Tab-separated table of C-alpha atoms and ligand atoms in Angstrom:
chain	number	residue	atom	x	y	z
A	1	MET	CA	94.602	124.290	84.627
A	2	GLN	CA	91.354	125.170	86.152
A	3	ILE	CA	91.693	126.206	90.071
A	4	ILE	CA	88.196	125.275	91.356
A	5	ARG	CA	87.652	126.444	95.345
A	6	SER	CA	84.120	125.273	95.672
A	7	ILE	CA	82.416	121.819	95.875
A	8	ALA	CA	79.303	122.968	93.852
A	9	GLN	CA	81.551	124.079	90.888
A	10	LEU	CA	83.632	121.200	91.169
A	11	ARG	CA	80.689	118.849	91.090
A	12	ALA	CA	79.376	120.600	88.224
A	13	TRP	CA	82.653	120.314	86.359
A	14	ARG	CA	83.069	116.573	87.072
A	15	LYS	CA	79.908	115.850	84.928
A	16	THR	CA	81.624	117.183	81.888
A	17	ALA	CA	85.047	115.201	82.860
A	18	GLY	CA	84.697	111.381	81.526
A	19	ARG	CA	86.972	108.959	83.252
A	20	LEU	CA	88.603	110.866	86.180
A	21	ALA	CA	91.591	110.323	88.411
A	22	PHE	CA	92.415	111.977	91.485
A	23	VAL	CA	95.647	112.775	93.545
A	24	PRO	CA	94.722	114.082	97.014
A	25	THR	CA	97.617	115.981	98.338
A	26	MET	CA	98.291	118.549	101.254
A	27	GLY	CA	100.640	120.506	98.995
A	28	ASN	CA	104.294	121.443	99.237
A	29	LEU	CA	104.587	119.435	96.167
A	30	HIS	CA	107.957	117.324	95.180
A	31	ALA	CA	108.618	114.784	92.596
A	32	GLY	CA	106.951	112.104	94.415
A	33	HIS	CA	103.676	114.064	94.219
A	34	LEU	CA	104.385	114.501	90.434
A	35	ALA	CA	104.633	110.572	89.832
A	36	LEU	CA	101.333	110.175	91.128
A	37	VAL	CA	99.987	112.785	88.644
A	38	GLU	CA	101.733	110.962	86.190
A	39	ALA	CA	100.221	107.397	87.184
A	40	ALA	CA	96.619	109.359	87.531
A	41	ARG	CA	97.250	110.733	84.058
A	42	GLN	CA	97.885	107.235	82.620
A	43	HIS	CA	94.317	105.953	84.483
A	44	ALA	CA	91.977	108.501	83.072
A	45	ASP	CA	90.940	111.452	80.304
A	46	LYS	CA	91.274	113.938	83.021
A	47	VAL	CA	93.083	114.522	86.436
A	48	VAL	CA	92.045	116.484	89.484
A	49	VAL	CA	94.852	117.015	92.427
A	50	SER	CA	93.454	118.744	95.466
A	51	ILE	CA	95.605	120.627	97.970
A	52	PHE	CA	94.278	120.917	101.600
A	53	VAL	CA	95.943	120.715	104.664
A	54	ASN	CA	93.742	118.844	106.836
A	55	ARG	CA	93.691	120.003	110.505
A	56	LEU	CA	91.688	116.794	111.505
A	57	GLN	CA	94.780	114.442	110.822
A	58	PHE	CA	97.364	116.620	112.827
A	59	GLY	CA	97.664	115.972	116.712
A	60	GLN	CA	98.169	118.574	119.277
A	61	GLY	CA	101.693	119.931	119.113
A	62	GLU	CA	102.237	118.721	115.426
A	63	ASP	CA	103.133	120.739	112.753
A	64	PHE	CA	99.611	121.951	111.432
A	65	ASP	CA	100.467	125.696	111.478
A	66	ALA	CA	104.332	125.236	110.516
A	67	TYR	CA	103.181	122.828	107.607
A	68	PRO	CA	104.795	124.716	104.439
A	69	ARG	CA	102.300	126.519	102.122
A	70	THR	CA	103.790	126.858	98.758
A	71	PHE	CA	100.533	127.692	96.588
A	72	GLU	CA	102.166	129.399	93.969
A	73	ALA	CA	104.852	126.804	93.374
A	74	ASP	CA	102.534	124.134	93.629
A	75	CYS	CA	100.436	125.630	90.702
A	76	ALA	CA	103.375	125.843	88.563
A	77	LYS	CA	104.374	122.344	89.000
A	78	LEU	CA	100.703	120.994	88.537
A	79	GLU	CA	100.359	123.168	85.434
A	80	ALA	CA	103.651	121.799	84.089
A	81	ALA	CA	102.483	118.331	84.639
A	82	GLY	CA	99.360	118.831	82.727
A	83	VAL	CA	96.706	118.386	85.554
A	84	ASP	CA	93.339	119.633	84.461
A	85	VAL	CA	91.702	120.775	87.559
A	86	LEU	CA	93.355	121.792	91.238
A	87	PHE	CA	90.675	121.584	93.646
A	88	PHE	CA	91.479	124.043	96.734
A	89	PRO	CA	89.157	124.527	99.021
A	90	ASP	CA	89.503	126.690	102.213
A	91	GLU	CA	88.736	125.318	105.549
A	92	ARG	CA	85.325	126.523	105.629
A	93	GLU	CA	84.095	124.745	102.639
A	94	LEU	CA	85.304	121.460	103.947
A	95	TYR	CA	84.339	121.943	107.324
A	96	PRO	CA	81.714	124.231	107.349
A	97	ARG	CA	80.432	123.644	110.943
A	98	ILE	CA	84.379	123.915	111.832
A	99	LYS	CA	83.678	120.776	114.198
A	100	GLN	CA	83.150	117.442	112.035
A	101	ASP	CA	80.433	115.551	113.814
A	102	PHE	CA	80.718	112.365	111.572
A	103	ASN	CA	83.996	110.660	111.166
A	104	VAL	CA	85.083	107.535	109.652
A	105	GLU	CA	86.960	105.074	112.219
A	106	PRO	CA	89.316	102.994	110.912
A	107	PRO	CA	89.697	99.480	112.600
A	108	HIS	CA	92.303	98.741	115.043
A	109	ILE	CA	95.159	99.285	112.806
A	110	GLN	CA	94.666	102.970	113.347
A	111	ASN	CA	96.447	102.762	117.025
A	112	GLU	CA	99.277	101.008	115.869
A	113	LEU	CA	102.403	101.797	114.263
A	114	CYS	CA	102.497	105.536	113.375
A	115	GLY	CA	98.781	105.373	114.939
A	116	ALA	CA	100.401	104.641	118.275
A	117	PHE	CA	102.292	107.917	118.033
A	118	ARG	CA	99.665	110.196	116.147
A	119	PRO	CA	96.251	109.388	117.983
A	120	GLY	CA	93.525	110.104	115.702
A	121	HIS	CA	95.617	110.867	112.874
A	122	PHE	CA	94.063	108.016	110.768
A	123	ARG	CA	90.623	108.672	111.631
A	124	GLY	CA	91.350	112.306	110.372
A	125	VAL	CA	92.839	110.999	106.984
A	126	ALA	CA	90.070	108.433	106.404
A	127	THR	CA	87.375	111.141	107.132
A	128	VAL	CA	88.931	113.835	104.867
A	129	VAL	CA	89.635	111.115	102.059
A	130	SER	CA	86.106	109.958	102.001
A	131	LYS	CA	84.761	113.658	101.856
A	132	LEU	CA	87.199	114.245	99.003
A	133	PHE	CA	86.201	111.018	97.405
A	134	ASN	CA	82.468	112.062	97.749
A	135	ILE	CA	83.021	115.646	96.573
A	136	VAL	CA	85.312	114.639	93.422
A	137	GLN	CA	83.709	111.438	92.667
A	138	ALA	CA	86.585	110.052	90.510
A	139	ASP	CA	87.063	106.674	88.864
A	140	VAL	CA	90.690	106.197	90.519
A	141	ALA	CA	92.589	107.860	93.196
A	142	CYS	CA	96.606	107.518	93.280
A	143	PHE	CA	98.300	107.067	96.678
A	144	GLY	CA	101.964	106.798	97.373
A	145	LYS	CA	103.501	103.607	98.960
A	146	LYS	CA	105.643	105.815	101.148
A	147	ASP	CA	102.512	106.461	103.189
A	148	PHE	CA	101.917	102.478	103.679
A	149	GLN	CA	99.666	102.536	106.582
A	150	GLN	CA	97.776	105.474	104.979
A	151	LEU	CA	97.517	103.559	102.146
A	152	HIS	CA	96.149	100.245	103.876
A	153	VAL	CA	93.689	102.140	105.625
A	154	ILE	CA	92.319	103.881	102.499
A	155	ARG	CA	92.224	100.718	100.658
A	156	ALA	CA	90.324	98.844	103.680
A	157	MET	CA	88.156	101.643	103.894
A	158	VAL	CA	87.018	101.686	100.170
A	159	ASP	CA	86.790	97.892	100.387
A	160	ASP	CA	84.686	97.868	103.704
A	161	LEU	CA	82.527	100.729	102.703
A	162	ASN	CA	82.009	99.826	99.052
A	163	MET	CA	83.311	103.154	97.575
A	164	PRO	CA	83.093	103.046	93.987
A	165	ILE	CA	86.745	104.081	93.397
A	166	GLU	CA	89.669	102.064	92.432
A	167	ILE	CA	93.034	102.719	94.539
A	168	VAL	CA	96.277	102.863	92.765
A	169	PRO	CA	99.354	102.585	94.759
A	170	VAL	CA	102.655	104.233	93.379
A	171	ASP	CA	106.191	103.379	94.201
A	172	THR	CA	108.302	105.553	96.720
A	173	GLY	CA	110.167	108.395	94.987
A	174	ARG	CA	113.794	108.397	96.340
A	175	ALA	CA	116.641	110.820	96.211
A	176	GLU	CA	119.883	109.183	94.947
A	177	ASP	CA	121.152	108.325	98.225
A	178	GLY	CA	117.817	106.711	99.192
A	179	LEU	CA	116.083	109.176	100.942
A	180	ALA	CA	112.196	108.814	100.554
A	181	LEU	CA	110.888	112.115	99.401
A	182	SER	CA	108.899	113.960	101.686
A	183	SER	CA	107.532	117.342	102.237
A	184	ARG	CA	108.891	117.288	105.477
A	185	ASN	CA	112.562	116.784	104.324
A	186	GLY	CA	112.305	120.312	103.871
A	187	TYR	CA	112.772	120.685	107.741
A	188	LEU	CA	116.116	119.157	107.741
A	189	SER	CA	119.315	121.026	108.735
A	190	ALA	CA	122.312	120.357	106.243
A	191	GLU	CA	123.744	117.889	108.765
A	192	GLU	CA	120.659	116.169	109.307
A	193	ARG	CA	119.687	115.788	105.579
A	194	ALA	CA	123.325	114.057	105.454
A	195	GLU	CA	122.390	111.645	108.033
A	196	ALA	CA	118.786	110.942	106.972
A	197	PRO	CA	119.452	107.854	104.398
A	198	ARG	CA	120.401	105.958	107.247
A	199	LEU	CA	116.819	105.235	107.530
A	200	TYR	CA	116.801	103.522	104.388
A	201	ARG	CA	119.928	101.830	104.611
A	202	HIS	CA	118.580	99.851	107.792
A	203	LEU	CA	115.386	99.128	105.994
A	204	SER	CA	117.442	97.530	103.079
A	205	ALA	CA	119.746	95.802	105.424
A	206	ILE	CA	116.594	93.986	107.098
A	207	ARG	CA	115.101	93.429	103.581
A	208	ASP	CA	118.451	91.605	102.572
A	209	ALA	CA	118.373	89.661	105.595
A	210	LEU	CA	114.868	88.373	105.346
A	211	LEU	CA	115.532	87.585	101.666
A	212	ALA	CA	118.390	85.408	102.824
A	213	GLY	CA	116.028	83.535	105.293
A	214	ASP	CA	116.310	85.271	108.653
A	215	ASN	CA	113.089	85.170	110.614
A	216	ARG	CA	114.337	86.894	113.768
A	217	TYR	CA	112.461	89.917	113.120
A	218	ALA	CA	112.970	91.103	116.624
A	219	VAL	CA	116.668	90.910	116.406
A	220	LEU	CA	116.882	92.701	113.017
A	221	GLU	CA	114.434	95.753	114.333
A	222	LYS	CA	116.427	95.973	117.409
A	223	ALA	CA	119.871	96.201	115.621
A	224	ALA	CA	118.754	99.076	113.365
A	225	ALA	CA	116.982	100.843	116.261
A	226	ASP	CA	120.123	100.768	118.364
A	227	ASP	CA	122.309	101.915	115.576
A	228	LEU	CA	120.099	104.822	114.737
A	229	ALA	CA	119.713	105.942	118.251
A	230	ALA	CA	123.468	105.595	118.367
A	231	HIS	CA	123.617	108.212	115.534
A	232	GLY	CA	121.165	110.857	117.581
A	233	TRP	CA	117.746	109.386	116.071
A	234	ARG	CA	114.806	108.872	118.491
A	235	VAL	CA	113.004	105.897	116.843
A	236	ASP	CA	109.479	105.462	117.458
A	237	TYR	CA	109.071	102.061	115.722
A	238	ILE	CA	111.099	99.700	113.104
A	239	GLU	CA	108.805	96.718	112.592
A	240	VAL	CA	108.598	93.848	110.329
A	241	ARG	CA	104.651	93.172	109.503
A	242	GLN	CA	102.566	91.073	107.062
A	243	ALA	CA	102.351	93.441	103.696
A	244	ASP	CA	98.558	92.737	103.026
A	245	THR	CA	97.254	93.019	106.343
A	246	LEU	CA	99.993	94.992	108.323
A	247	GLU	CA	99.172	92.532	111.241
A	248	VAL	CA	102.086	91.151	113.231
A	249	ALA	CA	104.409	88.925	111.088
A	250	HIS	CA	105.191	85.177	111.684
A	251	ALA	CA	107.976	83.337	110.905
A	252	GLY	CA	108.279	82.278	107.279
A	253	GLU	CA	105.774	84.949	105.925
A	254	PRO	CA	106.082	85.146	102.202
A	255	ARG	CA	105.025	88.833	101.813
A	256	LEU	CA	106.225	91.369	104.405
A	257	VAL	CA	106.681	94.909	105.007
A	258	VAL	CA	109.475	96.749	107.012
A	259	LEU	CA	108.151	99.960	108.429
A	260	ALA	CA	109.803	102.665	110.259
A	261	ALA	CA	109.265	106.016	111.635
A	262	ALA	CA	112.093	108.059	113.434
A	263	ARG	CA	112.715	111.632	114.435
A	264	LEU	CA	116.021	113.584	113.389
A	265	GLY	CA	116.038	116.941	115.484
A	266	ARG	CA	112.379	117.893	115.102
A	267	THR	CA	111.533	116.233	111.872
A	268	ARG	CA	109.574	112.980	111.738
A	269	LEU	CA	110.609	110.818	108.889
A	270	ILE	CA	108.895	107.673	107.737
A	271	ASP	CA	109.706	104.843	105.068
A	272	ASN	CA	109.198	101.339	104.372
A	273	ILE	CA	110.345	98.456	102.114
A	274	GLU	CA	107.927	95.608	100.936
A	275	VAL	CA	109.862	92.181	100.850
A	276	THR	CA	108.220	89.152	98.802
A	277	ARG	CA	110.088	85.865	99.352
B	1	PAF	O1	99.102	111.883	102.047
B	1	PAF	C1	98.615	113.064	102.392
B	1	PAF	O2	99.099	113.970	101.637
B	1	PAF	C2	97.480	113.345	103.252
B	1	PAF	O3	97.283	112.506	104.182
B	1	PAF	C3	96.094	113.296	102.340
B	1	PAF	C4	95.690	111.687	101.683
B	1	PAF	C5	95.981	114.176	101.125
B	1	PAF	C6	94.831	113.432	103.255
B	1	PAF	O4	95.037	114.503	103.891
């Protein structure tokens, strides 16, 4: 695996690469990321993974400084997964003027769900992803469904701005007890880790109720949020939304997604389940 740190070098390599798939990451890689790499390999001749912890998408008081940087271990995993190039720019390479003057501004959905609790987050994601797309110039990019709102924002950006790239969604990887794989799971204490699958159990219970024809979204959301709170969680939101638009769901809606974000101690976990009925 070649490690490339400069934009110029990556662009030169890209000209030789044929059909190219791209997996953007912030590092601290786990099996969920490797599933993205596997999907990428199935869509192209060559695979590029980027590792870049993007300051722009972290709010004040969030975990930008503490975000785990595990370069050596990440390289070993990517090498074993057959990745062709790791793009590993430093901050000055991606943000040479330190401040980014032009940003990609997502529509109102950026202020809802996770965006209501992380102002500016999706602007930071859309901006860095569009920069990376322009740099890597891949044919395909793979994104995990665990970050369902992020996937929605990226797809809308690609559609609305006519970006010449295909977005491939990849199912959420889960531990045996259902917990969605996430780099932030490493922040959980042993006790919190044992408690963490409760979030997925509630999403599953809401899915089952929806499949059984229940349309009382607010009642289902509140029951789950109350139980989580009773077990020490601080719930940011649990909401049933339309799967394709992320707009508020109306009774009888056939394609839904149940999304949640909640904090256990200092760790903020997110998860979701799609429901088609
Ligand atoms: O999902 C992530 O890891 C990040 O939001 C991404 C897409 C790499 C942009 O920094």
